[in-house]
Amino acid sequence: MPCQSIDEDTSKTTTIIWGVLMRFDRCLPALLAALLLTACAGPSSSPGGVTQGMISNPPEDEWLSYGRDSNEQRFSPLTLVNDANVGQLGLAWYADLDTARGQEATPLLHDRVLYVTTAWSMVKAYDAKTGALKWSYDPKVPRETLQRACCDAVNRGVALYGDRIFVGTLDGRLVALDKASGHEVWSKVVVPNQQDYTITGAPRIANGMVLIGSAGSEYKARGSLAAFDASTGAEKWRFYTVPGDPSKGFESDAMATAAKTWSGDWWTLGGGGTVWDSITYDPVTHLVLFGTGNPEPWNPAPSGRSGDNLYTASVVAVDADTGKYAWHFQETPEDRWDMDSDAQITLADLKIGGELRHVALHAPKNGFFYVLDAKTGQFISASAFAPQNWATSVDAKTGRATLNPDAQYDKKGTPFVGLPGAVGAHSWHAMSYSPKTGLVYIPANLAGFPYAAAKDWKSSAMGYQNAQDPSVVAMPADPTVRAKILGATVGALVAWDPVAQHEVWRVQYQGPWNGGTLATAGNLVFQGNAAGEIAAFTADKGGKLWSMPVQSGVIAAPMAYSLDGEQYVAVLAGWGGVWDVATGVLHDKSGGARNISRLLVFKLGGTATLPAPPPLDKLPLDPPPFRGKPAQVTQGATLYARYCFPCHGDAAVGGAVNPDLRRSAMINNASAFKAAVIDGVLSQNGMVSFQPVMTADDAESIRQYVVKRANEDKRLGEK
Ligand code: CA
């Protein structure tokens, strides 16, 4: 099914691609702000507890919330490691993780302890100096949940407040843990149901409340952001991002207003607009800013939707106390390309047009960099930071995009290769902003994606509900076409001037899906990459000063802290998330993108070494002879693309996380294959029964398709 790709030249229309898809201040004087925050700090906290004032204005040696401070700048003021000595950086310690899936979390550091989440929403606490494990918490997410998660069993981190740690779980719970012991204090389901929603994002804190949204816009979800009392877990407010069934009345004026921008029966499939990553509580304006995902299905035709579909693909602001609507800015009207606006929202005080403005900086999937007034949502400027072809222009006054008619594949009736694609020019991989250089450091993907409207599409009980035609969207088996796609799919670290709205420098990567970034006052930017290294660049000019191979692709963002006069840089390694899971064809574009999940901590003069990586235990490509019928292959390919692709890879080529079915012994035997697909014998591994949507004959068709694909690749010389 999905594919995705990239292209890096800056012209608008060039190369096509496919690739993978699918699927992801300084305004008020700081002192005054700090006093204000402390005064509003709410009910924390025994000695040692984390207060709102600390979160908003953290001590320089700590990292107390996902984006480090309330501005979500991911800027560390530490200078002990700097552009003069970073070459002496070495491994201080590391910790092997007990799961080999995508690792997306940013560790938090408080009171000499690092708090980390890993896949399956597990939480671990380490002594930040020695790496000794202090405690470990497993929410025991049912592995079957994986079938409802677009992009692996990932989690992006915890929130800290008072003496508690908060984590959202893949199966839709918000859990409070005792910071010292890791014991559960309270746990509650915070999504409307556990069938259609998952949580992968990090919670945030706003004055004694814990904020969390959910994912699910590729399924049947109605997006919302909700606030919970940190002490009790009681729900304080919930802001829905799309209107519900009009016959039941609307929860607010904002929903009534939004409903005027929809048509058809959108609510029957949920409507989408999920808040799966960015949440920024701004103590300066007392607003919570967040980004929303695509409307669903991607293809508007099946639900008869038209119009802007508010508040999808938007930045939205609500009152932090009440959740009441304040403003919105829609970045992608009439989205039909999965142009989620969920990427992190960073706040900064910038001099624009001679005036100091408190602004929100945003680089969403759609390829434009937006600057908005953080208090009013007023559009200030936008410019493309990556090639894009879905919009023909952006209005200089309003920021509204004019859609490219060719991009409206549902209306036009012909497939469209979009740039960027559904993976996005930039997604959840955190960007950072340095007030010293005035630059934003964006981990950018340059990839396209083919969209094709499915005909006579009906929703089903399992799998993606995006109403795309998988026969068009699947990665072709033809090696020449694949090579073209692979060549055009790349990544970059882009240093962007948000005032001038132009690129200042870039580091080019062979492949996409590189790690988030950390900026420091030592004139450094740190980033891990898909090729399996972590590197440091000068923040002002992008010169590469240091790198170290870490055996696994890195997708998470680094963070920094200091202890006893030494600065540390910590990052999770562990390649995964959508790119690997969805497309084995592209997963090793950068080379070396295997998954060896670890927490890595660096310091000047660090002398720890990693053990030799275990040998690759790749099974040989040794399929049985293909004896299926053409009709089976056609049917099998369609079913594979709709239901199997998200985990087992485009064109049946697996990545580094889930089994490559072409190499599985299961394809030798029809009854073994049926036992997995229909009888669910592997459900404990996350491979659920697809009986609700498939017959035994369907399973056999899929097996024949995979056998045929395996034989094709073997003939091409793959081993
Ligand atoms: Ca989406």
XYZ file of C-alpha atoms and ligand atoms in Angstrom:
720
model
C 0.000 0.000 0.000
C 1.543 3.123 0.798
C 4.706 4.151 -0.405
C 6.672 7.174 0.054
C 9.607 8.984 -1.080
C 11.502 12.046 -1.400
C 13.298 14.257 -3.567
C 15.521 16.861 -2.653
C 15.925 19.336 -5.291
C 14.226 22.508 -4.652
C 12.249 22.825 -7.772
C 8.617 22.241 -7.304
C 7.654 19.683 -9.740
C 10.519 17.500 -10.375
C 11.080 14.100 -9.436
C 8.523 11.826 -8.418
C 8.758 9.281 -6.103
C 7.021 6.984 -4.080
C 8.265 5.348 -1.241
C 6.758 4.437 1.782
C 4.064 5.590 3.525
C 2.101 5.407 5.224
C 1.201 5.619 6.921
C 3.203 10.380 11.160
C 11.380 34.161 24.170
C 11.678 35.853 24.959
C 8.838 38.127 24.815
C 8.098 38.886 28.324
C 11.122 39.426 30.341
C 12.125 35.997 31.520
C 12.292 37.034 35.125
C 8.765 38.346 35.142
C 7.549 35.215 33.426
C 9.303 33.034 35.955
C 7.722 34.899 38.852
C 4.341 34.623 37.238
C 4.743 30.931 36.676
C 5.863 30.255 40.160
C 2.843 32.092 41.452
C 0.550 29.942 39.308
C 2.323 26.742 39.980
C -0.654 24.960 41.422
C -0.743 22.025 43.705
C 2.581 20.357 43.415
C 4.627 19.101 45.368
C 6.744 17.834 48.136
C 10.410 18.726 48.361
C 12.086 17.576 45.189
C 8.807 17.667 43.329
C 8.578 19.303 39.946
C 6.533 22.509 39.781
C 4.980 24.312 36.846
C 7.487 27.091 37.346
C 10.340 24.620 37.002
C 8.826 23.083 33.869
C 8.294 26.452 32.223
C 11.697 27.790 33.113
C 13.874 24.767 33.869
C 17.235 24.885 35.606
C 19.910 24.746 32.960
C 21.271 21.390 34.056
C 17.911 19.606 33.799
C 15.421 18.554 31.109
C 11.984 18.470 32.707
C 9.523 18.167 29.844
C 9.387 16.699 26.367
C 10.596 19.847 24.575
C 12.715 20.889 27.622
C 10.799 24.094 28.393
C 7.372 25.625 27.781
C 8.604 26.958 24.460
C 9.416 23.441 23.262
C 12.634 24.834 21.814
C 14.813 21.828 22.638
C 17.615 24.276 23.297
C 20.032 23.405 26.093
C 21.822 26.421 27.607
C 24.734 24.174 28.604
C 28.132 25.091 27.160
C 30.504 22.607 28.801
C 30.421 20.648 25.563
C 30.952 23.102 22.751
C 32.269 23.601 19.253
C 35.842 23.709 20.569
C 35.850 20.397 22.459
C 33.039 18.236 21.084
C 35.630 16.118 19.299
C 36.479 14.625 22.707
C 32.936 13.347 23.210
C 32.752 9.643 24.003
C 30.298 7.128 25.349
C 29.825 7.551 29.120
C 27.443 4.620 29.507
C 24.687 2.779 27.706
C 21.718 0.597 28.585
C 20.326 -2.180 26.414
C 16.544 -1.999 26.078
C 14.369 -5.067 26.317
C 12.474 -4.499 23.100
C 13.665 -4.250 19.515
C 11.120 -1.856 18.046
C 11.152 1.806 17.062
C 12.481 4.033 19.888
C 11.119 7.585 19.618
C 11.319 8.951 23.154
C 13.188 11.940 24.527
C 14.508 11.129 28.021
C 13.680 13.566 30.853
C 16.214 14.380 33.555
C 15.392 15.463 37.102
C 17.288 15.108 40.346
C 19.993 12.847 38.869
C 17.517 10.403 37.318
C 16.765 9.839 33.608
C 13.182 8.823 32.793
C 12.739 7.068 29.467
C 9.904 5.367 27.621
C 10.507 2.507 25.229
C 8.306 0.590 22.820
C 5.044 -0.806 24.210
C 4.783 2.299 26.447
C 7.197 0.889 29.027
C 8.964 3.329 31.366
C 12.449 3.047 32.838
C 14.357 5.162 35.342
C 18.174 5.219 35.314
C 20.810 6.778 37.525
C 21.895 9.533 35.156
C 25.558 9.286 36.115
C 26.122 5.539 36.252
C 23.336 4.122 34.098
C 22.147 1.837 36.886
C 18.490 0.889 36.392
C 16.459 2.213 39.320
C 13.070 0.879 38.305
C 11.088 -0.328 35.331
C 7.345 -0.156 34.631
C 5.404 -2.226 32.107
C 1.769 -1.215 31.474
C 1.282 -4.608 29.813
C -0.230 -3.285 26.616
C -2.031 -6.174 24.868
C 0.147 -7.007 21.866
C -2.954 -7.216 19.671
C -3.106 -3.410 19.968
C -0.424 -3.257 17.297
C -3.025 -3.951 14.627
C -4.671 -0.609 15.447
C -1.446 1.410 15.500
C -0.414 3.053 12.247
C 3.283 3.163 12.978
C 4.718 0.556 15.334
C 4.399 0.203 19.109
C 6.269 3.437 19.730
C 6.112 6.003 22.534
C 7.689 9.470 22.644
C 8.112 10.030 26.367
C 6.814 10.914 29.814
C 5.765 14.073 31.646
C 7.024 14.980 35.127
C 4.998 16.866 37.732
C 5.139 16.892 41.503
C 6.425 13.504 42.528
C 4.866 11.711 39.614
C 5.641 10.478 36.149
C 2.886 10.386 33.516
C 2.811 8.141 30.460
C 0.217 7.547 27.744
C -0.063 3.905 26.663
C -0.570 2.463 23.212
C -3.922 1.021 24.275
C -5.275 4.436 25.265
C -4.564 4.789 28.986
C -3.004 7.667 30.902
C -0.985 6.350 33.829
C 0.506 8.189 36.825
C 3.553 6.580 38.448
C 5.367 7.337 41.667
C 8.599 8.996 40.618
C 10.714 7.229 43.236
C 9.422 3.680 42.862
C 7.731 3.443 39.458
C 4.617 2.113 41.171
C 1.273 2.917 39.588
C -0.676 5.674 41.381
C -3.625 5.874 39.003
C -4.466 4.651 35.534
C -7.456 5.406 33.361
C -8.646 4.966 29.803
C -8.633 8.451 28.263
C -9.742 7.672 24.703
C -13.371 7.239 23.592
C -12.758 3.526 22.993
C -9.765 1.206 22.821
C -10.648 -0.175 19.389
C -10.030 2.915 17.264
C -7.514 4.988 19.215
C -3.905 4.611 20.304
C -1.531 6.891 22.226
C 2.102 7.354 21.232
C 2.728 11.006 22.176
C 4.238 12.427 25.364
C 1.836 14.061 27.854
C 2.409 17.713 28.807
C 1.684 19.601 32.030
C -0.382 22.782 32.429
C -0.864 24.051 35.975
C -1.587 20.771 37.680
C -3.285 19.181 34.694
C -1.928 16.475 32.415
C -2.686 17.009 28.716
C -2.900 14.146 26.236
C -4.487 13.443 22.840
C -4.433 10.277 20.753
C -3.741 8.847 17.316
C -6.202 7.118 15.002
C -6.997 9.246 11.946
C -6.100 6.346 9.661
C -8.796 4.329 11.439
C -12.116 5.597 12.791
C -11.203 8.227 15.332
C -12.667 11.593 16.334
C -9.723 13.707 17.410
C -9.584 15.440 20.777
C -7.209 16.885 23.348
C -8.110 16.383 26.993
C -6.858 17.626 30.382
C -6.738 15.504 33.536
C -6.139 16.423 37.156
C -2.602 15.291 37.929
C -3.595 14.271 41.464
C -6.687 12.238 40.745
C -6.873 11.609 37.008
C -10.292 13.313 36.861
C -11.047 14.722 33.409
C -11.136 18.540 33.551
C -11.941 19.347 29.934
C -11.880 17.900 26.426
C -11.691 19.798 23.152
C -12.873 17.828 20.125
C -11.131 18.795 16.939
C -13.933 17.813 14.579
C -17.709 17.937 14.983
C -19.670 14.811 15.859
C -23.059 13.611 14.669
C -25.107 16.802 14.123
C -28.308 15.042 15.178
C -26.914 14.755 18.693
C -26.114 18.468 18.974
C -22.691 20.070 19.242
C -20.617 20.331 22.401
C -19.663 23.956 21.759
C -19.962 26.921 19.420
C -16.598 25.895 18.001
C -18.073 22.552 16.918
C -21.135 24.229 15.389
C -18.838 26.544 13.454
C -16.660 23.651 12.334
C -19.676 21.633 11.171
C -20.390 24.303 8.544
C -17.126 23.336 6.851
C -18.091 19.680 6.399
C -20.574 17.852 4.231
C -21.627 14.241 3.873
C -21.692 11.866 6.834
C -18.150 12.398 8.063
C -18.927 11.460 11.674
C -19.721 7.860 10.771
C -15.987 7.253 10.307
C -14.958 9.494 13.187
C -13.750 12.467 11.171
C -10.076 12.286 12.153
C -8.111 15.375 13.207
C -6.299 13.480 15.947
C -3.839 15.210 18.287
C -1.105 12.607 18.297
C 2.036 14.603 18.993
C 2.312 18.340 19.508
C 0.938 19.977 22.648
C 2.455 23.265 23.815
C 1.272 24.984 27.008
C 2.244 28.655 26.806
C 2.347 30.256 30.269
C 2.732 33.667 28.621
C -0.677 33.563 26.937
C -2.205 30.839 29.120
C -3.186 29.016 25.931
C -2.580 25.419 24.922
C -1.511 25.136 21.283
C -1.729 21.806 19.496
C -1.656 20.355 16.010
C -4.306 18.173 14.386
C -4.173 15.347 11.875
C -5.858 14.557 8.595
C -9.595 14.186 8.077
C -10.608 10.626 7.349
C -10.710 8.809 5.087
C -7.895 10.528 3.228
C -9.911 10.226 0.053
C -12.946 12.491 0.632
C -15.294 10.671 -1.731
C -16.604 7.775 0.386
C -17.962 10.016 3.155
C -19.064 12.672 0.706
C -17.018 15.277 2.505
C -16.023 18.563 0.975
C -14.974 21.938 2.335
C -12.178 22.837 4.715
C -13.106 20.225 7.342
C -12.205 22.241 10.428
C -10.261 21.797 12.589
C -8.241 19.142 10.754
C -4.667 19.731 9.545
C -4.555 22.867 11.713
C -2.842 24.526 14.644
C -5.512 25.128 17.305
C -5.328 27.141 20.555
C -7.608 26.696 23.571
C -7.782 28.259 27.045
C -5.615 26.206 29.397
C -8.142 26.310 32.263
C -11.299 25.503 30.350
C -10.344 24.002 26.994
C -12.444 26.680 25.323
C -11.607 27.521 21.713
C -9.337 30.557 21.276
C -8.145 30.467 17.652
C -7.115 28.181 14.827
C -5.000 28.349 11.722
C -5.595 25.703 9.089
C -2.418 24.785 7.245
C -3.886 22.319 4.746
C -7.481 22.978 3.719
C -9.426 20.082 2.215
C -6.646 17.701 3.140
C -6.696 14.452 1.197
C -2.958 13.674 1.448
C -2.523 12.845 5.146
C -0.934 16.240 5.753
C -1.082 16.024 9.532
C -0.210 19.257 11.322
C 0.879 17.293 14.393
C 4.568 18.197 14.303
C 5.840 19.972 17.416
C 4.921 23.652 17.882
C 7.827 25.798 19.087
C 7.400 29.228 20.697
C 9.911 32.050 20.400
C 10.165 35.821 20.650
C 11.450 37.100 17.345
C 12.055 40.536 15.940
C 9.881 40.672 12.851
C 9.412 43.879 10.884
C 11.148 45.827 13.635
C 8.772 44.553 16.298
C 9.352 41.862 18.971
C 6.662 39.230 18.438
C 5.740 36.210 20.529
C 5.285 33.601 17.821
C 4.588 29.948 17.132
C 6.947 28.194 14.695
C 5.637 25.190 12.822
C 7.011 22.879 10.133
C 4.207 20.374 9.457
C 4.060 17.508 6.994
C 2.847 19.762 4.163
C 6.324 21.239 3.541
C 5.697 24.884 4.526
C 7.310 26.638 7.485
C 4.717 28.796 9.267
C 5.162 31.704 11.665
C 1.989 32.601 13.587
C 1.257 35.077 16.369
C 1.160 32.841 19.451
C -1.568 34.830 21.181
C -3.972 35.490 18.322
C -3.083 32.931 15.672
C -2.597 35.734 13.169
C -0.686 34.537 10.136
C 2.710 36.215 9.832
C 4.553 34.292 7.113
C 5.045 30.965 5.355
C 7.596 29.548 2.970
C 8.285 26.051 1.639
C 11.230 24.354 3.370
C 10.912 21.297 1.103
C 9.650 20.689 -2.431
C 5.867 20.580 -2.567
C 3.266 20.279 -5.292
C -0.090 20.139 -3.485
C -0.475 23.947 -3.377
C 0.014 26.396 -6.215
C 0.466 29.354 -3.873
C 0.005 30.617 -0.338
C -1.775 33.923 0.200
C 0.746 36.380 1.642
C -1.886 38.006 3.884
C -3.954 35.086 5.118
C -1.603 32.143 4.718
C -4.316 30.153 2.991
C -3.062 27.747 0.345
C -4.568 27.497 -3.116
C -4.830 23.834 -4.029
C -3.269 22.368 -7.131
C -6.211 20.943 -9.150
C -4.065 18.000 -10.220
C -3.520 17.116 -6.581
C -7.239 16.499 -6.088
C -7.004 12.897 -7.286
C -10.480 12.056 -6.059
C -12.098 14.734 -8.215
C -9.810 14.319 -11.172
C -10.055 10.548 -11.232
C -6.349 10.020 -11.855
C -3.571 9.104 -9.422
C -1.347 11.875 -8.126
C 2.203 11.633 -6.831
C 2.360 14.150 -4.048
C 5.380 15.978 -2.709
C 5.673 15.744 0.136
C 3.945 12.411 0.680
C 2.109 10.994 3.623
C 5.290 10.555 5.642
C 5.619 14.313 5.463
C 8.384 16.801 4.785
C 8.660 16.866 8.583
C 6.670 14.897 11.105
C 7.122 14.010 14.791
C 10.940 13.934 14.704
C 11.548 16.911 16.929
C 13.093 20.081 15.541
C 15.021 22.493 17.744
C 15.488 26.276 17.871
C 18.575 28.126 19.049
C 17.981 31.653 20.337
C 21.725 32.190 19.856
C 21.726 31.560 16.118
C 18.063 32.356 15.513
C 17.814 29.160 13.452
C 15.428 26.213 13.513
C 16.959 22.777 12.864
C 14.488 20.607 10.971
C 14.912 16.862 10.359
C 13.351 16.893 6.887
C 12.198 14.073 4.642
C 12.204 14.582 0.922
C 9.805 11.988 -0.380
C 6.758 11.659 -2.545
C 3.752 9.424 -2.311
C 1.249 8.162 -4.879
C -2.405 8.787 -4.102
C -5.245 7.034 -5.915
C -8.911 7.073 -4.983
C -10.373 3.625 -4.388
C -13.537 2.958 -6.338
C -16.587 1.637 -4.519
C -14.597 1.655 -1.291
C -16.287 0.510 1.913
C -14.974 0.824 5.429
C -14.059 -2.424 7.177
C -13.579 -3.741 10.674
C -9.776 -3.774 10.536
C -6.858 -1.974 8.960
C -6.361 1.458 7.479
C -9.517 3.274 6.442
C -7.956 5.695 3.984
C -9.938 4.768 0.853
C -6.862 4.550 -1.328
C -6.540 2.046 -4.170
C -3.763 -0.283 -3.025
C -3.161 -1.655 -6.487
C -1.924 1.787 -7.538
C -0.204 2.776 -4.345
C 1.875 -0.368 -3.755
C 5.565 -0.274 -4.476
C 6.133 -1.905 -7.872
C 8.142 -5.112 -7.975
C 10.005 -3.830 -11.057
C 13.619 -3.232 -9.920
C 14.126 -0.362 -12.364
C 11.160 1.527 -10.980
C 12.257 0.740 -7.473
C 15.739 2.064 -8.141
C 14.252 5.292 -9.422
C 12.127 5.646 -6.342
C 14.995 4.810 -4.023
C 17.243 7.331 -5.740
C 14.736 10.087 -5.253
C 14.007 9.350 -1.613
C 16.390 11.212 0.668
C 16.575 13.212 3.864
C 18.219 16.371 5.151
C 18.982 18.372 8.262
C 17.765 21.833 7.306
C 18.808 24.958 9.259
C 16.036 27.481 8.691
C 15.851 31.213 9.415
C 12.246 31.718 10.592
C 12.347 35.505 10.246
C 13.770 35.669 6.732
C 11.982 32.399 5.885
C 14.870 30.823 4.076
C 17.359 27.983 4.388
C 20.754 28.901 5.839
C 22.532 25.560 5.625
C 21.770 21.901 5.208
C 23.289 18.470 5.716
C 22.207 16.004 3.071
C 21.434 12.371 3.919
C 21.169 9.386 1.611
C 17.898 8.339 3.147
C 14.937 9.798 5.011
C 13.636 9.187 8.550
C 16.584 10.587 10.493
C 16.513 11.565 14.153
C 15.178 14.628 15.921
C 17.557 17.464 16.774
C 19.031 19.149 19.859
C 20.494 22.667 19.779
C 22.882 23.822 22.519
C 24.458 27.074 23.634
C 27.815 25.495 22.825
C 27.117 26.359 19.155
C 26.170 22.748 18.477
C 23.350 20.800 16.888
C 23.161 17.076 17.661
C 21.321 14.582 15.498
C 21.246 10.805 15.128
C 20.556 9.403 11.696
C 19.201 6.483 9.750
C 22.705 5.363 8.850
C 23.364 4.452 12.473
C 25.448 7.294 13.839
C 25.041 10.296 16.096
C 26.750 13.499 15.029
C 27.369 17.092 16.129
C 27.390 20.090 13.766
C 28.179 23.729 14.354
C 24.857 25.472 14.928
C 25.797 28.564 12.952
C 27.282 26.950 9.868
C 26.491 23.230 9.840
C 30.093 22.028 9.928
C 30.379 18.428 11.062
C 32.616 18.303 14.142
C 32.023 14.859 15.633
C 30.221 11.592 15.005
C 30.097 8.100 16.424
C 28.629 4.907 14.956
C 25.938 3.449 17.234
C 25.058 0.232 15.358
C 21.387 1.129 14.840
C 19.431 3.765 13.003
C 18.391 6.655 15.284
C 14.995 8.335 14.971
C 14.612 9.875 18.445
C 15.907 13.308 19.479
C 18.901 13.795 21.786
C 18.713 15.807 25.029
C 21.360 17.288 27.350
C 21.897 17.609 31.092
C 24.733 18.191 33.505
C 25.827 16.527 36.739
C 28.779 17.246 38.997
C 30.350 19.650 36.548
C 30.056 17.419 33.480
C 27.652 17.776 30.565
C 25.944 14.707 29.133
C 24.075 14.129 25.863
C 21.565 11.258 25.841
C 19.647 9.676 22.969
C 17.694 6.514 22.263
C 18.842 4.371 19.352
C 16.422 1.967 17.676
C 15.291 2.237 14.104
C 11.570 1.783 13.507
C 8.325 3.701 13.343
C 6.520 3.936 10.076
C 9.359 4.015 7.647
C 10.801 0.715 8.596
C 7.586 -1.012 9.426
C 5.839 0.045 6.281
C 8.515 -0.415 3.753
C 11.316 -2.837 3.893
C 12.117 -1.758 0.361
C 13.323 1.603 1.606
C 14.322 0.862 5.163
C 18.004 0.434 4.489
C 18.337 3.295 2.013
C 20.813 4.859 4.414
C 22.531 1.552 5.111
C 22.842 -0.002 8.533
C 19.322 0.726 9.636
C 18.935 -2.334 11.819
C 17.296 -2.156 15.202
C 19.511 -2.515 18.265
C 17.544 -0.612 20.871
C 19.625 1.221 23.478
C 19.841 4.326 25.617
C 23.178 5.994 24.806
C 24.753 8.648 27.025
C 27.821 10.652 26.002
C 30.255 12.979 27.807
C 33.665 14.497 27.171
C 36.307 11.822 27.580
C 33.734 9.015 27.831
C 35.464 5.678 27.307
C 32.647 3.131 27.331
C 32.372 0.933 24.259
C 29.488 -0.955 22.727
C 29.725 -4.724 22.423
C 30.108 -6.090 18.903
C 26.692 -6.146 17.247
C 25.090 -9.590 17.025
C 25.340 -11.190 13.585
C 22.471 -10.471 11.242
C 20.266 -13.522 11.418
C 18.574 -12.883 8.124
C 16.703 -15.946 6.937
C 17.562 -17.067 3.404
C 15.176 -16.252 0.602
C 14.052 -19.803 -0.143
C 10.392 -19.848 -1.120
C 8.458 -22.856 -2.404
C 7.750 -22.868 -6.148
C 4.858 -20.653 -7.161
C 1.875 -22.727 -8.246
C -0.957 -20.269 -7.598
C -3.496 -18.919 -10.037
C -3.343 -15.385 -11.440
C -6.695 -14.525 -9.870
C -5.346 -15.542 -6.462
C -2.356 -13.264 -6.869
C -4.548 -10.330 -7.851
C -6.817 -10.890 -4.882
C -3.873 -11.553 -2.577
C -2.046 -8.404 -3.642
C -5.102 -6.272 -2.951
C -5.695 -7.797 0.459
C -1.996 -7.648 1.319
C -1.890 -3.964 0.442
C -4.903 -3.149 2.579
C -4.215 -5.287 5.637
C -0.648 -6.652 5.726
C 1.500 -3.872 4.332
C 1.489 -1.632 7.411
C 3.568 -4.155 9.354
C 5.169 -6.466 6.796
C 6.254 -3.941 4.206
C 5.520 -2.730 0.741
C 5.538 -5.380 -1.979
C 6.012 -8.005 0.775
C 9.556 -6.814 1.522
C 9.936 -6.699 5.313
C 12.069 -4.255 7.259
C 14.140 -4.646 10.403
C 11.313 -4.862 12.927
C 8.606 -7.286 11.753
C 9.067 -10.610 9.891
C 9.835 -10.507 6.180
C 7.124 -12.879 4.969
C 9.063 -13.795 1.842
C 11.583 -15.471 4.144
C 9.106 -17.005 6.562
C 8.705 -20.783 6.753
C 4.983 -20.135 7.077
C 4.598 -19.543 3.358
C 5.576 -23.173 2.684
C 2.383 -24.444 4.161
C -1.205 -23.319 3.568
C -2.491 -24.532 6.912
C 0.324 -22.869 8.879
C -0.309 -19.603 7.073
C -4.045 -19.855 7.753
C -3.359 -20.622 11.421
C -1.610 -17.262 11.730
C -3.851 -15.123 9.527
C -7.250 -16.581 10.393
C -6.863 -18.545 13.638
C -4.657 -15.969 15.346
C -2.085 -18.394 16.764
C 0.500 -15.595 16.883
C -1.720 -12.985 18.501
C 0.599 -12.801 21.522
C 3.204 -11.370 19.161
C 0.775 -8.782 17.855
C -0.223 -10.793 14.768
C -3.976 -10.852 15.339
C -6.580 -12.923 13.539
C -7.948 -11.217 10.455
C -11.046 -13.379 10.499
C -13.329 -10.330 10.802
C -12.281 -9.226 7.324
C -10.946 -12.367 5.600
C -11.827 -15.953 4.740
C -9.466 -18.920 4.618
C -9.467 -18.554 0.829
C -8.396 -14.930 1.225
C -5.499 -16.029 3.436
C -4.446 -18.547 0.797
C -4.557 -15.817 -1.859
C -2.240 -13.690 0.251
C 0.111 -16.656 0.695
C 0.221 -17.202 -3.061
C 0.932 -13.509 -3.624
C 3.819 -13.597 -1.141
C 5.215 -16.811 -2.668
C 5.115 -15.203 -6.101
C 6.827 -12.056 -4.839
C 9.519 -14.102 -3.090
C 10.245 -16.054 -6.269
C 10.443 -12.837 -8.284
C 13.022 -11.366 -5.929
C 15.003 -14.607 -5.808
C 15.181 -14.629 -9.601
C 16.577 -11.092 -9.436
C 19.432 -12.411 -7.358
C 18.304 -11.504 -3.847
C 19.585 -13.962 -1.267
Ca -2.387 10.957 9.598
